[in-house]
Coordinates of C-alpha atoms in Angstrom, one line a residue:
Chain A
M1 CA 27.3 6.9 -42.7
E2 CA 28.0 5.1 -39.5
A3 CA 25.1 6.7 -37.7
E4 CA 22.8 6.1 -40.6
M5 CA 23.8 2.5 -40.7
S6 CA 23.0 1.9 -37.1
D7 CA 19.7 3.7 -37.3
D8 CA 17.9 2.2 -40.2
W9 CA 20.2 -0.4 -41.8
I10 CA 19.4 -2.9 -39.1
D11 CA 15.7 -2.6 -39.9
R12 CA 16.4 -2.6 -43.6
Y13 CA 18.7 -5.6 -43.4
N14 CA 16.1 -7.7 -41.5
N15 CA 13.4 -6.6 -43.9
D16 CA 15.6 -7.5 -46.8
E17 CA 15.5 -4.0 -48.2
L18 CA 19.3 -3.5 -48.7
D19 CA 20.8 -4.0 -52.1
E20 CA 23.7 -6.4 -52.6
Y21 CA 26.4 -3.9 -52.0
E22 CA 24.8 -2.5 -48.9
K23 CA 24.1 -6.0 -47.6
A24 CA 27.8 -7.0 -48.1
L25 CA 28.9 -3.9 -46.4
F26 CA 26.6 -4.4 -43.5
E27 CA 27.5 -8.0 -43.0
N28 CA 31.2 -7.1 -43.0
K29 CA 30.4 -4.5 -40.3
M30 CA 28.5 -7.1 -38.3
L31 CA 31.5 -9.5 -38.3
A32 CA 33.6 -6.8 -36.7
D33 CA 30.9 -5.5 -34.3
P34 CA 29.4 -7.9 -31.7
L35 CA 27.0 -5.2 -30.5
L36 CA 25.6 -4.7 -33.9
R37 CA 25.3 -8.5 -34.3
S38 CA 23.3 -8.6 -31.1
E39 CA 21.0 -5.7 -32.3
V40 CA 20.4 -7.4 -35.6
Y41 CA 19.5 -10.6 -33.8
I42 CA 17.2 -8.9 -31.3
D43 CA 15.6 -6.9 -34.1
A44 CA 14.8 -10.0 -36.1
C45 CA 13.2 -11.6 -33.0
L46 CA 11.4 -8.3 -32.3
N47 CA 10.0 -8.2 -35.8
R48 CA 8.4 -11.6 -35.3
F49 CA 7.1 -10.6 -32.0
L50 CA 5.6 -7.3 -33.2
M51 CA 3.8 -9.1 -36.0
D52 CA 2.1 -11.4 -33.6
F53 CA -0.8 -9.3 -32.4
E54 CA -2.7 -12.1 -30.8
L55 CA 0.2 -12.9 -28.6
Q56 CA 0.6 -9.3 -27.6
D57 CA -3.1 -9.0 -26.8
L58 CA -3.0 -12.2 -24.7
M59 CA 0.2 -11.0 -22.9
K60 CA -1.4 -7.7 -22.2
K61 CA -4.5 -9.3 -20.7
I62 CA -2.5 -11.7 -18.5
R63 CA -0.4 -8.8 -17.2
A64 CA -3.7 -6.9 -16.5
A65 CA -5.1 -9.9 -14.6
S66 CA -1.9 -10.2 -12.6
R67 CA -1.8 -6.5 -11.8
K68 CA -5.5 -6.4 -11.0
N69 CA -5.3 -9.3 -8.5
S70 CA -2.1 -8.3 -6.8
G71 CA -3.2 -4.7 -6.9
G72 CA -6.4 -5.7 -5.1
K73 CA -4.4 -7.5 -2.4
W74 CA -2.2 -4.5 -2.0
L75 CA -5.2 -2.2 -1.5
L76 CA -6.7 -4.7 0.9
D77 CA -3.4 -4.8 2.9
I78 CA -3.4 -1.0 3.0
F79 CA -7.0 -0.9 4.1
L80 CA -6.4 -3.4 6.9
M81 CA -3.3 -1.5 8.0
I82 CA -5.2 1.8 8.2
A83 CA -8.1 0.0 10.0
S84 CA -5.7 -1.5 12.5
I85 CA -4.1 1.9 13.2
L86 CA -7.5 3.5 13.7
V87 CA -8.7 0.8 16.1
L88 CA -5.5 0.9 18.1
S89 CA -5.6 4.7 18.2
S90 CA -9.2 4.6 19.4
I91 CA -8.3 2.1 22.1
F92 CA -5.3 4.2 23.3
G93 CA -7.3 7.4 23.0
V94 CA -10.0 6.0 25.2
F95 CA -7.5 4.6 27.6
Y96 CA -5.7 8.0 27.8
L97 CA -8.9 9.9 28.3
V98 CA -10.0 7.6 31.1
R99 CA -6.6 7.8 32.7
S100 CA -6.2 11.5 32.5
S101 CA -9.8 12.0 33.6
A102 CA -9.1 9.8 36.7
E103 CA -6.0 11.8 37.4
T104 CA -7.4 15.3 37.2
T105 CA -11.1 15.2 37.5
P106 CA -12.7 14.7 40.9
V107 CA -15.4 12.3 40.0
G108 CA -18.8 13.5 40.9
L109 CA -17.4 16.7 42.4
P110 CA -20.5 18.8 41.8
K111 CA -23.0 16.2 42.9
Y112 CA -22.2 16.0 46.5
A113 CA -22.6 18.3 49.3
G114 CA -22.4 17.8 53.0
Q115 CA -22.3 19.6 56.3
E116 CA -19.0 20.9 57.5
G117 CA -17.6 18.7 60.1
Q118 CA -19.3 15.7 58.7
K119 CA -17.1 12.7 58.5
V120 CA -15.6 12.3 55.0
Q121 CA -14.5 9.2 53.1
V122 CA -10.8 9.2 52.5
D123 CA -9.4 6.8 50.0
S124 CA -5.9 6.9 51.2
G125 CA -2.7 6.5 49.2
K126 CA -3.7 8.3 46.0
R127 CA -4.9 11.7 45.0
N128 CA -8.5 11.4 45.8
V129 CA -11.8 13.1 45.8
I130 CA -13.4 12.9 49.1
F131 CA -17.1 13.1 49.2
P132 CA -18.6 14.3 52.4
G133 CA -21.9 12.7 51.9
D134 CA -24.6 12.4 49.4
Q135 CA -26.8 15.1 50.8
R136 CA -28.2 17.7 48.6
I137 CA -28.1 21.3 49.8
P138 CA -31.5 22.0 51.2
K139 CA -33.5 24.4 49.1
D140 CA -34.0 27.0 51.9
L141 CA -30.3 27.3 52.3
T142 CA -29.8 28.3 48.7
K143 CA -32.3 31.2 48.8
N144 CA -29.7 33.9 49.3
N145 CA -26.8 32.3 47.6
F146 CA -25.0 35.5 46.9
E147 CA -24.9 36.8 50.4
S148 CA -21.5 36.8 51.9
L149 CA -20.6 35.1 55.1
A150 CA -19.0 37.6 57.5
E151 CA -16.8 35.0 59.3
Y152 CA -15.2 34.0 56.1
E153 CA -15.0 37.4 54.4
V154 CA -12.4 38.4 56.9
L155 CA -10.3 35.3 56.1
V156 CA -10.4 35.8 52.3
G157 CA -6.8 36.4 51.1
T158 CA -5.2 35.4 54.3
G159 CA -3.3 32.3 55.0
S160 CA -0.5 30.7 56.9
R161 CA 2.6 28.8 56.1
S162 CA 3.7 31.3 53.5
D163 CA 7.2 29.9 53.8
Q164 CA 5.9 26.5 52.6
F165 CA 3.2 27.4 50.2
K166 CA 2.6 30.1 47.6
L167 CA -0.6 30.4 45.7
I168 CA -0.2 31.5 42.0
S169 CA -3.8 31.4 40.8
P170 CA -6.7 32.0 41.0
N171 CA -7.2 35.5 42.5
V172 CA -8.8 35.2 45.9
N173 CA -12.0 36.8 44.5
V174 CA -13.2 35.8 41.1
S175 CA -16.5 35.6 39.3
I176 CA -17.1 33.0 36.7
H177 CA -20.0 31.5 34.7
I178 CA -21.4 28.1 35.4
G179 CA -19.3 25.4 33.8
T180 CA -16.1 27.5 33.7
E181 CA -13.1 25.8 35.2
I182 CA -11.1 27.5 37.9
K183 CA -7.5 26.7 37.7
F184 CA -5.7 26.4 41.0
V185 CA -1.9 26.7 40.7
W186 CA 0.5 26.8 43.6
Q187 CA 4.0 26.1 44.7
S188 CA 4.4 23.9 47.7
Y189 CA 7.9 23.5 49.2
N190 CA 6.9 20.5 51.2
K191 CA 5.1 18.1 49.0
Q192 CA 5.0 15.4 51.7
V193 CA 2.3 17.3 53.5
P194 CA -1.1 16.3 52.3
L195 CA -3.1 19.2 50.8
Y196 CA -6.8 19.6 50.5
L197 CA -9.0 21.9 48.6
V198 CA -12.3 22.5 50.4
I199 CA -15.2 24.3 48.7
L200 CA -17.9 25.8 50.8
N201 CA -21.0 27.6 50.0
N202 CA -22.0 31.0 51.4
H203 CA -23.6 29.2 54.3
G204 CA -20.4 27.6 55.3
I205 CA -21.4 24.2 54.2
T206 CA -18.8 22.1 52.6
V207 CA -19.7 21.4 49.0
S208 CA -16.7 19.4 48.1
K209 CA -13.3 18.4 49.4
V210 CA -10.5 17.3 47.1
A211 CA -7.2 15.7 48.1
L212 CA -4.3 17.2 46.1
N213 CA -1.4 14.9 46.7
Q214 CA 1.9 15.7 45.0
V215 CA 0.4 18.0 42.4
S216 CA 0.9 21.7 41.9
S217 CA -2.3 22.5 39.9
F218 CA -5.9 21.5 39.8
N219 CA -8.8 22.5 37.6
L220 CA -12.0 22.9 39.6
K221 CA -14.9 22.1 37.4
T222 CA -18.0 24.1 38.3
K223 CA -20.4 22.3 36.0
G224 CA -23.4 21.4 38.2
F225 CA -22.7 24.2 40.7
K226 CA -25.6 26.4 41.5
S227 CA -25.3 30.1 41.0
G228 CA -24.0 31.8 44.1
L229 CA -21.0 32.7 46.3
Y230 CA -18.6 30.0 47.3
Y231 CA -15.5 30.0 49.5
W232 CA -12.6 27.8 49.0
K233 CA -9.7 27.0 51.4
M234 CA -6.6 25.0 51.0
M235 CA -5.8 22.9 54.0
A236 CA -2.6 21.3 55.1
E237 CA -2.5 19.2 58.3
E238 CA -5.9 20.4 59.3
K239 CA -4.7 24.0 59.1
M240 CA -5.9 26.6 56.6
V241 CA -3.1 27.6 54.2
V242 CA -5.0 30.1 52.1
M243 CA -8.6 31.1 51.6
G244 CA -10.5 32.7 48.7
K245 CA -13.9 33.0 47.2
F246 CA -15.5 32.8 43.8
T247 CA -18.9 33.7 42.5
V248 CA -20.7 31.5 40.1
L249 CA -22.9 33.6 37.8
Chain B
M1 CA -19.1 -13.6 -5.8
M2 CA -17.0 -15.3 -8.5
F3 CA -18.5 -17.3 -11.3
Q4 CA -17.4 -20.9 -11.6
Y5 CA -16.5 -21.9 -15.1
S6 CA -16.3 -25.4 -16.5
D7 CA -13.0 -26.5 -18.2
E8 CA -14.8 -26.2 -21.6
D9 CA -15.9 -22.7 -20.8
L10 CA -12.4 -21.7 -19.8
I11 CA -10.8 -23.2 -22.9
A12 CA -13.4 -21.4 -25.1
G13 CA -12.8 -18.2 -23.2
L14 CA -9.1 -18.4 -23.4
R15 CA -9.3 -19.2 -27.1
Q16 CA -11.0 -15.8 -27.5
R17 CA -8.6 -14.1 -25.1
N18 CA -11.5 -13.1 -23.0
S19 CA -10.3 -10.9 -20.0
S20 CA -12.8 -12.3 -17.5
Y21 CA -11.8 -15.9 -18.2
I22 CA -8.1 -14.9 -18.0
D23 CA -8.8 -13.2 -14.6
F24 CA -10.6 -16.3 -13.4
L25 CA -7.7 -18.5 -14.5
Y26 CA -5.3 -16.3 -12.7
Q27 CA -7.3 -16.4 -9.5
E28 CA -7.8 -20.1 -9.7
F29 CA -4.5 -21.4 -11.0
F30 CA -1.9 -18.8 -10.0
P31 CA -1.9 -19.9 -6.3
I32 CA -1.0 -23.4 -7.3
V33 CA 1.8 -22.3 -9.5
R34 CA 3.1 -20.0 -6.9
H35 CA 2.9 -22.7 -4.2
H36 CA 4.8 -25.1 -6.4
L37 CA 7.5 -22.5 -7.1
L38 CA 7.9 -21.4 -3.5
H39 CA 8.6 -25.0 -2.6
N40 CA 11.0 -25.5 -5.5
S41 CA 13.6 -22.7 -5.5
G42 CA 11.3 -20.1 -7.0
T43 CA 10.1 -16.7 -5.9
H44 CA 6.8 -14.9 -6.2
Q45 CA 8.0 -13.2 -9.3
D46 CA 9.1 -16.5 -10.9
G47 CA 5.5 -17.6 -10.2
E48 CA 4.1 -14.6 -12.0
D49 CA 6.4 -15.2 -15.0
L50 CA 5.7 -18.9 -15.0
F51 CA 2.0 -18.5 -14.9
H52 CA 2.3 -16.0 -17.8
D53 CA 4.3 -18.4 -19.9
G54 CA 2.2 -21.4 -19.0
L55 CA -0.9 -19.6 -20.2
I56 CA 0.8 -18.7 -23.5
V57 CA 1.7 -22.4 -23.9
L58 CA -1.9 -23.4 -23.1
Y59 CA -3.2 -20.8 -25.5
N60 CA -1.0 -22.2 -28.3
R61 CA -2.1 -25.7 -27.5
I62 CA -5.8 -24.9 -27.6
Q63 CA -5.5 -23.2 -31.0
T64 CA -4.9 -26.6 -32.6
E65 CA -8.0 -28.4 -33.2
P66 CA -9.1 -30.9 -32.0
F67 CA -7.8 -30.2 -28.5
K68 CA -8.8 -32.9 -26.0
L69 CA -8.3 -32.8 -22.3
E70 CA -7.8 -36.2 -20.6
C71 CA -7.6 -34.7 -17.1
S72 CA -8.8 -31.5 -15.5
L73 CA -7.6 -28.2 -17.0
K74 CA -6.0 -27.3 -13.6
T75 CA -4.0 -30.5 -13.7
Y76 CA -3.0 -30.0 -17.3
F77 CA -2.0 -26.4 -16.7
T78 CA -0.1 -27.3 -13.6
A79 CA 1.8 -29.9 -15.6
I80 CA 2.7 -27.4 -18.3
C81 CA 4.0 -25.0 -15.6
K82 CA 6.0 -27.7 -13.8
N83 CA 7.5 -28.8 -17.1
L84 CA 8.4 -25.2 -17.9
W85 CA 9.9 -24.6 -14.5
L86 CA 11.9 -27.8 -14.8
Q87 CA 13.4 -26.5 -18.1
R88 CA 14.0 -23.1 -16.7
L89 CA 15.8 -24.4 -13.6
E90 CA 17.9 -26.7 -15.7
R91 CA 18.8 -23.8 -18.0
R92 CA 19.4 -21.3 -15.2
Y93 CA 21.0 -23.4 -12.6
K94 CA 21.8 -26.7 -14.2
L95 CA 20.2 -28.4 -11.3
I96 CA 18.7 -31.8 -11.1
Y97 CA 15.1 -31.3 -10.2
H98 CA 12.4 -33.6 -9.1
A99 CA 8.8 -32.3 -9.5
E100 CA 6.2 -33.0 -6.9
C101 CA 2.6 -32.6 -7.5
E102 CA 0.6 -30.5 -5.1
V103 CA -2.7 -31.0 -7.0
Q104 CA -4.5 -33.9 -5.4
E105 CA -5.1 -35.6 -8.7
E106 CA -3.2 -38.0 -10.9
P107 CA -0.4 -36.1 -12.6
A108 CA -1.0 -35.5 -16.3
E109 CA 1.2 -36.7 -19.1
Y110 CA 2.8 -33.8 -20.7
V111 CA 4.8 -34.0 -23.8
T112 CA 6.3 -30.9 -25.3
E113 CA 5.0 -30.4 -28.8
D114 CA 6.9 -29.1 -31.8
H115 CA 4.9 -26.0 -32.2
D116 CA 5.1 -25.1 -28.6
P117 CA 7.3 -22.1 -28.0
T118 CA 10.5 -23.0 -26.2
E119 CA 10.9 -22.0 -22.7
Q120 CA 13.6 -19.6 -23.8
N121 CA 11.3 -18.1 -26.4
L122 CA 8.7 -17.5 -23.8
E123 CA 11.1 -15.6 -21.7
Q124 CA 12.2 -13.6 -24.6
Q125 CA 8.7 -12.7 -25.6
R126 CA 8.0 -11.6 -22.1
L127 CA 11.1 -9.4 -22.2
F128 CA 10.0 -7.8 -25.5
H129 CA 6.5 -7.2 -24.2
K130 CA 7.7 -5.7 -21.0
N131 CA 10.0 -3.2 -22.9
L132 CA 7.4 -2.5 -25.5
M133 CA 4.9 -1.5 -22.8
Q134 CA 7.6 1.0 -21.5
L135 CA 7.7 2.8 -24.8
P136 CA 5.8 6.1 -25.2
V137 CA 2.2 5.4 -26.3
E138 CA 2.8 7.2 -29.6
C139 CA 5.7 5.0 -30.5
R140 CA 3.7 1.9 -29.6
R141 CA 0.8 3.0 -31.8
L142 CA 3.2 3.8 -34.7
L143 CA 4.9 0.4 -34.5
Q144 CA 1.5 -1.3 -34.3
L145 CA 0.3 0.5 -37.4
Y146 CA 3.5 -0.3 -39.2
C147 CA 3.2 -4.0 -38.3
L148 CA -0.4 -4.0 -39.5
K149 CA 1.1 -3.0 -42.9
I150 CA -0.7 0.3 -43.0
P151 CA 0.9 2.5 -45.7
Y152 CA 3.1 5.3 -44.4
R153 CA 0.7 7.9 -45.9
E154 CA -2.2 6.5 -43.9
I155 CA -0.1 6.4 -40.8
A156 CA 0.8 10.0 -41.3
K157 CA -2.8 10.9 -41.5
L158 CA -3.8 8.8 -38.5
L159 CA -1.1 10.1 -36.2
K160 CA -1.2 13.6 -37.7
Y161 CA 2.4 13.6 -38.8
K162 CA 3.5 16.0 -41.5
D163 CA 4.5 13.4 -44.2
E164 CA 5.6 9.9 -44.9
V165 CA 9.2 10.7 -44.5
Y166 CA 8.7 11.7 -41.0
V167 CA 6.7 8.5 -40.3
K168 CA 9.5 6.5 -41.6
T169 CA 12.1 8.3 -39.5
R170 CA 10.0 8.1 -36.5
K171 CA 9.4 4.4 -37.0
Y172 CA 13.2 3.8 -37.1
S173 CA 13.8 5.9 -34.0
C174 CA 11.0 4.1 -32.1
K175 CA 12.3 0.7 -33.1
K176 CA 15.8 1.7 -32.2
M177 CA 14.5 2.9 -28.8
L178 CA 12.9 -0.4 -28.2
R179 CA 15.9 -2.3 -29.3
K180 CA 18.2 -0.4 -27.0
K181 CA 15.8 -0.8 -24.1
I182 CA 15.8 -4.5 -24.6
I183 CA 19.5 -4.8 -25.0
K184 CA 20.1 -2.8 -21.9
D185 CA 17.7 -5.0 -19.9
P186 CA 19.8 -7.4 -17.7
E187 CA 17.4 -10.2 -18.6
C188 CA 18.5 -9.9 -22.2
D189 CA 22.0 -11.2 -21.4
Q190 CA 20.9 -14.8 -21.8
F191 CA 19.6 -14.2 -25.4
I192 CA 22.5 -12.3 -26.9
K193 CA 25.4 -14.1 -25.4
H194 CA 25.9 -16.2 -28.5
H195 CA 25.3 -13.2 -30.8
G196 CA 27.6 -10.6 -29.5
S197 CA 29.0 -8.9 -26.5
R198 CA 27.5 -6.5 -24.1
N199 CA 30.7 -4.7 -23.4
V200 CA 30.0 -2.0 -26.0
R201 CA 27.3 0.2 -24.5

């Protein structure tokens, strides 16, 4: 009876559907039960509200307008936030690329060639690329690019200062395709001594010279190299530490 | 680009509860209401609620013919909202409040009319609407049909219920669910304090 009362008697009471006996019983219960009293009051108000369809329709539309406008702003905020993140990422990305490129790539390495012994430009204080000149290799000198140079052949694989320097890669004789990088990795026990990587062609002409200050690896980019045999030597204090060769196919 | 409506257009549009006019009113008038509230102990949510209630009051006003504006609709609406906010603050916090007018026009004379819903009623209606919208769609539909005085037999057909008895039972349970939701809503406290206690839950 109790459960039945609370389920539909409230409704029936407010709709005046209870008979006299039920009504008296219900009102007695209301006197003793404040929660029931509240429910009856809320139900009566609710009935009036539910019957007012125009009001409900208007409220729905006002809520929709509010949601639409604040929702639009929310979307705009999200869009702006994403756009800002993308712009910042791009800026940092470009900055990082430029910086890492400056640190690891010898700018213009393949472009330059010069005669050995020619005075080179040294930008002191940093790890630098030193360009021995802006002279292109004369065409007649590249005719037999794959012929070995006897004086250098005997030096390939040899070196000095083995107590201070240990070459890990590359092998002293490798063949690669144009554009492939050659990774030079070494251990140097005295990093204060300036180290240079010198690339020479098979005529003994210095193609490039790279300063390797306080690093233990370097990627030689062969993009722009002509096919042929090249020799490389790592130099410390004007002395050859190790020599090798590579063939660009 | 947004259309510009005249006050007469807006009144006519609101009278028909046209969504695009209501959108326009929100975009144009809400910032003023929010600005007023943020400078007078209110929050953004209070602004939303006050705009909502102000529009209901305005809607009720324009239903009575003839409705004549003696200032711009914006000024009139702002005056309604300020008056409501004043009442709300007094009721909530019992504070003495001095309104300031942000609209650069002469403040409108605003007198509460007898048929205006009271500030408390507006808040109660908002509470009911909020909780009604949280009911399952099927319950909302059933209550709507019941309030439209559709016979139980018809409702059973429309909602594909097995019989009238089930419709009746379902209606009671939906109504009960709504009642319970409302009573459990913290905002309901202010309406039931004189009618009972919330201790029994």
